[in-house]
Coordinates of C-alpha atoms and ligand atoms in Angstrom, one line a residue:
X13 CA 139.5 267.4 -58.7
X14 CA 140.9 268.5 -62.2
X15 CA 139.0 268.8 -65.3
X16 CA 142.2 268.1 -67.3
X17 CA 142.1 264.6 -68.1
X18 CA 140.5 264.3 -71.3
X19 CA 138.8 260.7 -72.1
X20 CA 139.2 257.8 -69.7
X21 CA 141.9 255.3 -68.9
X22 CA 141.3 252.3 -71.1
X23 CA 139.6 249.6 -69.6
X24 CA 137.7 251.4 -66.9
X25 CA 134.1 251.9 -66.7
X26 CA 132.9 249.8 -70.2
X27 CA 132.4 246.7 -69.0
X28 CA 129.9 244.9 -71.2
X29 CA 130.2 247.9 -73.7
X30 CA 131.1 245.4 -76.6
X31 CA 130.6 247.6 -79.6
X32 CA 133.7 249.5 -80.5
X33 CA 133.1 248.0 -84.1
X34 CA 130.0 250.2 -84.1
X35 CA 127.9 247.6 -86.2
X36 CA 126.2 245.8 -83.3
X37 CA 122.7 246.9 -82.1
X38 CA 123.0 246.5 -78.4
X39 CA 119.6 246.8 -76.5
X40 CA 121.6 247.5 -73.3
X41 CA 123.0 250.4 -74.1
X42 CA 124.6 251.9 -70.9
X43 CA 123.8 255.5 -69.8
X44 CA 126.3 257.9 -70.3
X45 CA 127.5 258.1 -66.9
X46 CA 127.6 254.4 -67.1
X47 CA 130.0 255.0 -70.3
X48 CA 131.9 257.8 -68.5
X49 CA 132.7 258.9 -65.1
X50 CA 132.8 262.1 -63.5
X51 CA 136.6 262.0 -62.9
X52 CA 137.2 262.7 -66.6
X53 CA 136.5 265.4 -68.9
X54 CA 135.9 265.3 -73.0
X55 CA 137.9 268.8 -73.1
X56 CA 141.1 270.1 -72.0
X57 CA 140.4 273.3 -70.1
X58 CA 143.5 275.2 -68.3
X59 CA 143.2 275.3 -64.5
X60 CA 141.0 277.8 -63.3
X61 CA 143.1 280.8 -61.9
X62 CA 140.5 282.8 -60.3
X63 CA 140.0 283.0 -56.7
X64 CA 137.3 281.9 -54.3
X65 CA 136.4 285.6 -53.7
X66 CA 135.4 286.3 -57.4
X67 CA 132.9 283.6 -56.8
X68 CA 130.8 285.9 -54.3
X69 CA 130.4 282.8 -52.2
X70 CA 128.9 280.4 -55.0
X71 CA 131.6 277.9 -55.4
X72 CA 130.3 274.6 -55.8
X73 CA 130.4 272.3 -52.5
X74 CA 130.0 269.4 -53.8
X75 CA 131.3 267.8 -57.4
X76 CA 129.9 268.6 -60.6
X77 CA 128.8 265.2 -61.1
X78 CA 128.6 265.0 -65.0
X79 CA 130.3 262.4 -67.0
X80 CA 133.1 262.9 -68.7
X81 CA 133.2 261.6 -72.5
X82 CA 134.8 262.3 -75.6
X83 CA 132.8 263.8 -78.4
X84 CA 133.0 260.7 -80.5
X85 CA 131.7 258.5 -77.3
X86 CA 129.0 260.8 -76.8
X87 CA 127.6 261.3 -80.3
X88 CA 128.4 257.0 -80.7
X89 CA 126.1 256.6 -77.7
X90 CA 123.0 258.9 -79.2
X91 CA 123.5 257.4 -82.5
X92 CA 123.3 253.9 -81.1
X93 CA 120.1 254.6 -79.1
X94 CA 118.8 256.4 -82.3
X95 CA 119.2 253.2 -84.0
X96 CA 117.0 251.3 -81.8
X97 CA 114.2 253.7 -82.3
X98 CA 111.3 252.8 -85.1
X99 CA 110.6 256.1 -86.9
X100 CA 108.7 257.3 -90.0
X101 CA 111.8 257.4 -91.6
X102 CA 112.8 254.1 -91.5
X103 CA 109.1 252.4 -92.1
X104 CA 105.6 252.5 -92.6
X105 CA 104.2 253.7 -89.2
X106 CA 100.4 252.9 -89.6
X107 CA 99.3 254.4 -86.1
X108 CA 95.6 255.4 -86.6
X109 CA 94.4 258.6 -85.1
X110 CA 98.6 259.7 -85.2
X111 CA 98.6 260.7 -88.7
X112 CA 102.4 259.8 -89.0
X113 CA 102.9 260.7 -92.6
X114 CA 106.2 261.9 -93.8
X115 CA 108.1 264.9 -93.0
X116 CA 109.3 266.5 -96.2
X117 CA 112.5 267.4 -96.3
X118 CA 112.0 271.1 -97.8
X119 CA 109.9 271.6 -94.1
X120 CA 113.6 271.1 -92.6
X121 CA 115.4 273.2 -95.0
X122 CA 113.1 276.4 -94.4
X123 CA 112.4 276.0 -90.9
X124 CA 116.6 276.0 -90.4
X125 CA 117.0 279.3 -92.3
X126 CA 118.8 281.5 -89.9
X127 CA 116.3 284.2 -90.0
X128 CA 113.6 281.8 -88.6
X129 CA 115.9 279.5 -86.8
X130 CA 117.9 282.1 -85.0
X131 CA 115.5 284.6 -83.4
X132 CA 114.9 284.8 -80.0
X133 CA 111.3 285.1 -78.2
X134 CA 112.8 288.2 -76.4
X135 CA 113.8 289.9 -79.2
X136 CA 112.0 293.4 -79.8
X137 CA 108.9 292.7 -81.7
X138 CA 110.2 295.0 -84.7
X139 CA 113.0 293.1 -85.3
X140 CA 110.7 289.8 -86.5
X141 CA 108.5 291.3 -89.1
X142 CA 109.3 288.0 -90.9
X143 CA 108.5 285.8 -88.3
X144 CA 105.2 288.1 -87.8
X145 CA 104.4 287.8 -91.5
X146 CA 105.0 284.0 -91.6
X147 CA 102.8 283.5 -88.4
X148 CA 100.2 285.8 -90.2
X149 CA 99.9 283.7 -93.3
X150 CA 99.4 280.3 -91.5
X151 CA 97.1 281.8 -89.3
X152 CA 95.0 283.2 -92.8
X153 CA 95.4 279.5 -94.2
X154 CA 94.3 277.7 -91.1
X155 CA 91.1 280.2 -90.8
X156 CA 90.8 279.8 -94.6
X157 CA 90.8 275.8 -94.6
X158 CA 88.4 275.5 -91.7
X159 CA 86.2 278.9 -92.4
X160 CA 86.7 280.3 -89.0
X161 CA 87.0 283.8 -87.6
X162 CA 90.2 283.3 -85.4
X163 CA 93.1 281.3 -84.8
X164 CA 95.3 280.8 -81.4
X165 CA 98.5 279.7 -82.9
X166 CA 100.3 279.2 -79.6
X167 CA 98.8 275.7 -77.9
X168 CA 101.7 273.6 -78.1
X169 CA 99.9 270.1 -78.8
X170 CA 96.7 268.7 -79.5
X171 CA 95.5 268.2 -75.8
X172 CA 96.8 271.9 -75.0
X173 CA 94.8 273.1 -77.9
X174 CA 91.8 271.4 -76.7
X175 CA 92.6 273.2 -73.2
X176 CA 92.6 276.4 -74.8
X177 CA 89.3 275.6 -76.9
X178 CA 87.7 274.7 -73.9
X179 CA 89.0 277.6 -71.8
X180 CA 87.8 280.2 -74.5
X181 CA 83.9 278.4 -74.3
X182 CA 84.5 278.7 -70.5
X183 CA 85.4 282.3 -70.8
X184 CA 82.3 283.1 -73.4
X185 CA 80.0 281.3 -71.0
X186 CA 81.0 283.5 -68.2
X187 CA 80.8 286.8 -70.0
X188 CA 77.5 285.8 -70.8
X189 CA 76.4 285.2 -67.0
X190 CA 76.2 281.1 -67.8
X191 CA 78.3 279.8 -65.3
X192 CA 75.9 277.4 -63.9
X193 CA 76.8 275.4 -67.2
X194 CA 79.0 273.1 -65.9
X195 CA 78.5 269.7 -67.8
X196 CA 80.4 268.6 -71.1
X197 CA 79.1 266.0 -73.5
X198 CA 81.4 263.7 -74.9
X199 CA 80.8 260.6 -77.1
X200 CA 82.0 257.4 -75.6
X201 CA 84.4 256.8 -78.4
X202 CA 86.3 259.9 -78.0
X203 CA 89.8 260.3 -77.5
X204 CA 91.0 260.2 -74.2
X205 CA 92.6 263.6 -74.3
X206 CA 88.9 265.0 -74.5
X207 CA 86.9 264.0 -71.1
X208 CA 90.6 264.6 -69.6
X209 CA 90.2 268.3 -70.8
X210 CA 86.7 269.0 -70.0
X211 CA 87.4 267.4 -66.2
X212 CA 90.8 269.3 -65.8
X213 CA 88.8 272.3 -66.6
X214 CA 86.3 271.5 -63.6
X215 CA 83.4 270.1 -66.1
X216 CA 81.5 267.3 -65.2
X217 CA 81.7 264.6 -68.6
X218 CA 78.5 263.2 -69.5
X219 CA 79.2 260.3 -71.9
X220 CA 76.9 259.9 -75.4
X221 CA 76.8 256.4 -76.6
X222 CA 78.1 255.8 -80.1
X223 CA 75.2 254.0 -82.6
X224 CA 75.2 250.5 -83.9
X225 CA 77.1 252.3 -86.9
X226 CA 80.1 253.7 -84.9
X227 CA 78.6 257.3 -85.2
X228 CA 76.5 259.9 -83.0
X229 CA 72.8 260.1 -83.2
X230 CA 71.7 263.6 -83.1
X231 CA 68.6 262.4 -81.2
X232 CA 71.2 260.9 -78.5
X233 CA 72.8 264.7 -78.4
X234 CA 69.5 266.3 -78.2
X235 CA 68.5 264.2 -75.4
X236 CA 71.4 265.1 -73.4
X237 CA 71.2 268.7 -74.0
X238 CA 70.0 270.9 -71.3
X239 CA 70.2 274.1 -69.6
X240 CA 73.5 272.9 -67.9
X241 CA 75.3 271.8 -70.8
X242 CA 78.5 274.1 -71.6
X243 CA 79.6 272.4 -74.9
X244 CA 79.6 269.3 -76.8
X245 CA 83.1 267.3 -77.5
X246 CA 83.1 265.4 -80.8
X247 CA 86.0 264.5 -83.0
X248 CA 85.0 264.4 -86.8
X249 CA 85.8 262.2 -88.8
X250 CA 85.3 260.4 -85.6
X251 CA 88.0 257.5 -83.8
X252 CA 86.2 254.8 -85.8
X253 CA 87.4 256.5 -89.2
X254 CA 83.9 257.7 -90.3
X255 CA 82.5 260.8 -90.9
X256 CA 79.9 262.0 -88.6
X257 CA 76.6 261.7 -90.9
X258 CA 74.4 264.2 -88.6
X259 CA 77.1 266.5 -87.4
X260 CA 75.2 269.6 -89.1
X261 CA 71.8 268.3 -87.0
X262 CA 74.0 267.9 -84.1
X263 CA 75.6 271.8 -84.3
X264 CA 72.4 273.0 -84.6
X265 CA 71.0 271.4 -81.9
X266 CA 73.8 272.6 -79.5
X267 CA 73.5 275.9 -80.3
X268 CA 69.5 276.2 -79.8
X269 CA 70.4 274.7 -76.4
X270 CA 73.1 277.7 -75.8
X271 CA 75.9 275.4 -75.5
X272 CA 79.1 275.7 -77.9
X273 CA 80.3 272.9 -80.3
X274 CA 84.3 271.8 -79.9
X275 CA 85.3 269.6 -82.6
X276 CA 88.4 267.7 -82.0
X277 CA 90.2 268.6 -85.0
X278 CA 93.4 265.5 -84.9
X279 CA 91.5 263.8 -87.8
X280 CA 91.7 266.9 -90.2
X281 CA 94.1 265.0 -92.4
X282 CA 91.2 263.4 -93.6
X283 CA 89.1 266.4 -95.0
X284 CA 91.6 269.6 -95.5
X285 CA 90.6 271.2 -98.7
X286 CA 87.4 269.4 -99.0
X287 CA 85.2 270.0 -95.9
X288 CA 85.6 273.1 -93.8
X289 CA 84.6 272.5 -90.4
X290 CA 83.0 276.2 -90.2
X291 CA 80.8 275.0 -92.6
X292 CA 79.4 272.5 -90.2
X293 CA 79.1 274.9 -87.4
X294 CA 81.8 274.1 -85.3
X295 CA 82.8 276.9 -82.7
X296 CA 86.5 275.9 -81.8
X297 CA 88.9 273.2 -83.3
X298 CA 92.2 272.2 -82.9
X299 CA 94.5 271.3 -85.5
X300 CA 97.7 269.3 -84.9
X301 CA 100.2 270.6 -86.8
X302 CA 102.4 267.6 -86.3
X303 CA 99.7 265.3 -87.8
X304 CA 98.1 266.8 -90.8
X305 CA 100.6 269.6 -91.9
X306 CA 103.7 266.9 -91.7
X307 CA 105.5 268.6 -88.8
X308 CA 107.4 265.9 -86.8
X309 CA 105.6 264.0 -84.3
X310 CA 106.9 262.0 -81.3
X311 CA 110.4 261.7 -80.4
X312 CA 111.1 263.9 -83.9
X313 CA 110.3 267.4 -82.2
X314 CA 107.5 269.6 -80.4
X315 CA 103.8 269.4 -81.3
X316 CA 101.7 272.5 -82.3
X317 CA 98.1 272.4 -82.0
X318 CA 96.3 275.7 -83.1
X319 CA 92.8 276.2 -82.2
X320 CA 90.2 278.0 -84.4
X321 CA 87.6 279.7 -83.6
X322 CA 84.3 280.9 -84.4
X323 CA 83.0 284.7 -84.6
X324 CA 81.5 283.9 -81.4
X325 CA 84.0 282.6 -79.4
X326 CA 87.0 284.8 -81.3
X327 CA 86.8 287.8 -78.6
X328 CA 87.7 285.0 -76.3
X329 CA 91.2 283.7 -77.9
X330 CA 94.6 283.9 -75.9
X331 CA 97.2 286.4 -76.4
X332 CA 99.2 287.0 -78.1
X333 CA 98.0 287.2 -81.7
X334 CA 99.6 288.5 -84.7
X335 CA 97.6 291.7 -85.8
X336 CA 98.1 294.8 -88.1
X337 CA 100.0 297.6 -86.7
X338 CA 100.7 300.9 -88.3
X339 CA 102.0 299.9 -91.8
X340 CA 103.5 296.3 -90.3
X341 CA 102.1 293.8 -88.5
X342 CA 102.7 293.7 -84.5
X343 CA 101.6 291.4 -81.6
X344 CA 98.9 291.8 -79.5
X345 CA 100.0 291.3 -76.2
X346 CA 97.7 293.3 -74.1
X347 CA 94.6 294.1 -76.1
X348 CA 91.2 295.0 -74.2
X349 CA 88.6 292.8 -73.7
X350 CA 87.6 289.5 -72.3
X351 CA 90.5 287.3 -73.9
X352 CA 92.0 284.6 -71.9
X353 CA 95.5 286.2 -71.3
X354 CA 98.5 283.5 -72.2
X355 CA 98.5 280.0 -72.2
X356 CA 102.1 279.5 -73.1
X357 CA 105.3 281.5 -72.1
X358 CA 105.9 283.1 -75.5
X359 CA 104.6 282.9 -78.9
X360 CA 104.4 279.2 -79.5
X361 CA 106.3 276.6 -81.7
X362 CA 107.9 278.8 -84.3
X363 CA 109.9 276.2 -86.3
X364 CA 106.4 274.3 -86.5
X365 CA 105.3 277.3 -87.9
X366 CA 107.5 277.2 -90.5
X367 CA 107.2 273.6 -91.1
X368 CA 103.2 273.7 -91.6
X369 CA 103.6 276.7 -93.8
X370 CA 106.0 275.3 -96.1
X371 CA 104.1 271.9 -96.3
X372 CA 100.6 274.4 -97.2
X373 CA 102.5 276.4 -99.7
X374 CA 104.5 273.4 -101.5
X375 CA 100.8 271.8 -102.0
X376 CA 99.0 274.5 -102.5
X377 CA 94.7 274.6 -101.8
X378 CA 94.2 271.9 -104.5
X379 CA 97.4 269.8 -103.5
X380 CA 96.1 270.0 -99.7
X381 CA 92.6 268.2 -101.1
X382 CA 94.3 265.7 -103.1
X383 CA 96.6 265.0 -99.9
X384 CA 93.3 264.1 -98.0
X385 CA 92.0 262.3 -100.6
X386 CA 94.8 259.6 -101.2
X387 CA 95.2 259.5 -97.5
X388 CA 91.2 258.3 -97.5
X389 CA 92.0 256.4 -100.7
X390 CA 94.9 254.7 -99.3
X391 CA 92.7 253.8 -96.1
X392 CA 90.0 252.3 -98.1
X393 CA 92.7 250.2 -100.2
X394 CA 94.0 248.5 -97.0
X395 CA 90.4 248.3 -95.3
X396 CA 89.3 246.6 -98.8
X397 CA 92.6 244.0 -99.0
X398 CA 92.7 243.2 -95.2
X399 CA 89.1 242.3 -95.2
X400 CA 90.0 238.6 -97.2
X401 CA 91.3 237.8 -93.7
X402 CA 90.5 240.4 -90.6
X403 CA 86.9 241.4 -89.3
X404 CA 85.5 245.2 -89.5
X405 CA 83.0 246.1 -87.1
X406 CA 81.8 248.6 -89.9
X407 CA 82.3 246.6 -92.4
X408 CA 79.6 248.1 -94.9
X409 CA 81.0 251.5 -95.0
X410 CA 83.8 253.1 -96.6
X411 CA 86.1 254.3 -93.9
X412 CA 87.7 258.3 -94.2
X413 CA 91.6 258.1 -93.5
X414 CA 91.8 254.8 -90.9
X415 CA 90.5 251.7 -91.4
X416 CA 89.3 250.2 -88.0
X417 CA 88.8 246.2 -87.6
X418 CA 88.2 244.5 -84.3
X419 CA 89.7 241.2 -82.7
X420 CA 86.5 238.9 -84.1
X421 CA 88.7 236.8 -86.5
X422 CA 91.1 236.1 -83.8
X423 CA 88.5 234.6 -81.5
X424 CA 89.3 230.6 -80.6
X425 CA 93.0 231.3 -81.9
X426 CA 94.8 231.9 -78.7
X427 CA 96.2 235.3 -80.2
X428 CA 94.9 238.7 -78.5
X429 CA 95.0 242.2 -80.4
X430 CA 98.2 242.5 -78.3
X431 CA 99.9 239.4 -79.7
X432 CA 98.9 240.5 -82.9
X433 CA 100.7 243.7 -82.7
X434 CA 103.8 242.4 -81.1
X435 CA 104.0 239.9 -84.4
X436 CA 104.1 242.8 -86.4
X437 CA 107.2 244.5 -84.9
X438 CA 109.2 241.2 -85.9
X439 CA 107.8 241.7 -89.1
X440 CA 109.3 245.3 -89.5
X441 CA 106.2 247.1 -89.0
X442 CA 105.2 249.5 -85.9
X443 CA 102.0 248.4 -84.7
X444 CA 98.6 250.0 -85.3
X445 CA 97.2 251.4 -82.7
X446 CA 95.4 248.7 -80.5
X447 CA 92.4 248.6 -78.3
X448 CA 91.4 252.5 -79.2
X449 CA 88.3 253.2 -79.7
X450 CA 87.0 251.5 -76.7
X451 CA 83.7 251.0 -78.2
X452 CA 85.1 248.1 -80.5
X453 CA 86.3 244.8 -79.2
X454 CA 90.1 244.3 -79.5
X455 CA 90.2 247.4 -81.8
X456 CA 93.1 247.5 -84.7
X457 CA 93.1 251.3 -86.0
X458 CA 95.3 251.5 -89.3
X459 CA 96.1 254.6 -90.6
X460 CA 98.3 254.7 -93.8
X461 CA 98.3 258.1 -94.6
X462 CA 98.7 259.5 -98.4
X463 CA 102.7 259.2 -98.0
X464 CA 102.9 255.3 -98.4
X465 CA 103.2 253.9 -101.9
X466 CA 100.8 251.3 -103.5
X467 CA 103.9 249.0 -103.0
X468 CA 104.3 249.8 -99.5
X469 CA 100.8 249.4 -98.8
X470 CA 100.8 245.8 -100.8
X471 CA 104.1 244.6 -98.4
X472 CA 102.2 245.8 -95.3
X473 CA 99.1 243.8 -96.4
X474 CA 100.9 240.7 -97.6
X475 CA 102.6 240.8 -94.1
X476 CA 99.1 241.4 -92.2
X477 CA 97.3 238.8 -94.2
X478 CA 100.3 236.4 -93.7
X479 CA 100.1 237.1 -89.9
X480 CA 96.1 236.6 -90.0
X481 CA 96.0 233.3 -91.6
X482 CA 99.3 232.1 -89.5
X483 CA 97.0 233.1 -86.4
X484 CA 94.2 231.1 -87.7
X485 CA 96.2 228.2 -88.7
X486 CA 97.0 227.7 -84.9
X487 CA 100.6 228.8 -84.6
X488 CA 99.5 231.1 -81.6
X489 CA 103.4 230.8 -80.2
X490 CA 104.9 233.0 -82.9
X491 CA 102.2 235.5 -81.6
X492 CA 102.8 234.8 -78.0
X493 CA 106.4 235.1 -78.2
X494 CA 106.6 237.8 -80.1
X495 CA 108.6 240.2 -80.5
X496 CA 111.7 238.1 -80.6
X497 CA 113.9 240.4 -83.3
X498 CA 113.3 243.7 -81.6
X499 CA 116.1 244.8 -79.1
X500 CA 113.4 244.4 -76.3
X501 CA 111.2 242.0 -75.4
X502 CA 107.6 242.5 -73.6
X503 CA 107.9 245.0 -71.3
X504 CA 106.2 245.4 -67.7
X505 CA 104.3 248.2 -68.8
X506 CA 102.4 248.5 -65.7
X507 CA 105.7 248.7 -63.7
X508 CA 107.4 251.2 -66.2
X509 CA 104.3 253.5 -65.8
X510 CA 103.8 252.9 -61.9
X511 CA 107.3 252.9 -60.8
X512 CA 109.6 254.3 -63.5
X513 CA 112.9 255.6 -62.5
X514 CA 113.8 258.7 -64.2
X515 CA 117.0 259.8 -63.0
X516 CA 120.3 258.6 -62.4
X517 CA 121.5 257.5 -59.0
X518 CA 124.9 257.2 -58.5
X519 CA 125.7 253.2 -57.6
X520 CA 126.9 254.4 -53.9
X521 CA 123.2 255.8 -53.3
X522 CA 121.6 253.1 -54.8
X523 CA 121.2 251.3 -51.5
X524 CA 120.0 254.1 -49.7
X525 CA 117.4 254.9 -52.4
X526 CA 115.8 251.3 -51.8
X527 CA 115.5 251.6 -48.3
Ligands
PLP6 C1 96.4 262.7 -81.2 C2 95.2 263.1 -80.7 C3 94.8 264.1 -79.5 C4 95.8 264.7 -78.8 O1 96.6 265.5 -79.5 P1 98.3 265.9 -79.0 O2 99.0 266.3 -80.0 O3 98.5 264.3 -79.0 O4 98.1 266.3 -77.7 C5 93.4 264.7 -79.4 N1 92.3 263.9 -80.1 C6 92.7 262.7 -81.2 C7 91.4 262.4 -82.2 C8 93.8 262.7 -81.6 O5 94.2 261.6 -82.5

């Protein structure tokens, strides 16, 4: 087969592919393999002249099976796909517990500076002094904002940071002959990653109930503490959007019992620059740079979940970390002591470090505190306005950075929280977080973030109030049929999760695969 067949003969392989005008948003965007075919290539390559001996026996025995497309064909495919996507760049994204804030373009500009963007993790350390300087400064800010003694920068997501922090706790217990501590306490309002992390590391998870106010009682923690408890994992502000009022008493009780206090810091956006978690007695906390510090999120880029550590846990941090060498910074890769070893292959998400530090420096300390206060103000504004039609489980409390509602107001309407969320899609909004936290029936968790203007918040609230009134007026069909204006209707989510088809198969192989 020759590769010198640029493009496809017209009229083949494109049936049902009617977007040559470029204007239509087709929900059924074909796969690259369905647009192109394996007989053609997007480029003209000269025929290979080397003989087989040159390939040392590695000559392919089967066809390459890559779909051949021209550059515009490939580009249009991806641009069309991107236009099916909802993103923070296209509209408000009030997903609770996720802090979908604006990603400032300045961050992107800095991350693309060749001195940061083009360095390679295997480059000699002596050639990347600027990058080490930047990592050191980011670490300094993270420790300053949290009043902690050390930070592990390398974890690549919040959940990965949780694992890293809990591994440091496990290593500390092992170092002090406390391996019999096999239980981790987790409130039942916790994010699923908390019990998953503890269980993944071999701990037994013991649940702590939330009280009627949506927070955790120090008395409930004290009752569960014992000589077998390794740690408490608590989220603050918690997933009900509330600051834990007894957190200092809880931390003292945990330490008294010889355990460590892990704090899920994914909600740090509510308190950065205002409250230092180290002052509350936490020993380890991950910080999602992709939430609080505006680095892109979800499909927009990789996460980064640095973990700050108290003095007690600092010796058990993973490698590598930046340290002062003789007259210059260097990477500690094989220090003496009890450290965890590596938890990532290289040195973490450099591009995210650049973006996060850019965000910090462009705000300054006072600006970060202002952002947190504005995030809280915006959430309370939404909570106050929506309370006209919605019901809130903790109505009397002001909230932190997210407003929580339940589905009480939908009782008897035939509309569920899921239906309501789907109807929001038809109105141009990404839904809020649904059915989480689990302790609230039909939960709707709305986090507007500080990025949104008063006008956007008002538009969002107007739409939400109109939807709620319509549901109560008996127009259930609008909700149960939704979404009608999205590229897709409702998906069989169970089947998508249980029987995903993640790879392309040649049509001629499909019957065989189905057997
Ligand atoms: C987002 C989040 C996590 C997990 O972070 P990832 O980066 O998605 O792994 C953990 N806990 C809470 C409360 C969160 O909101």
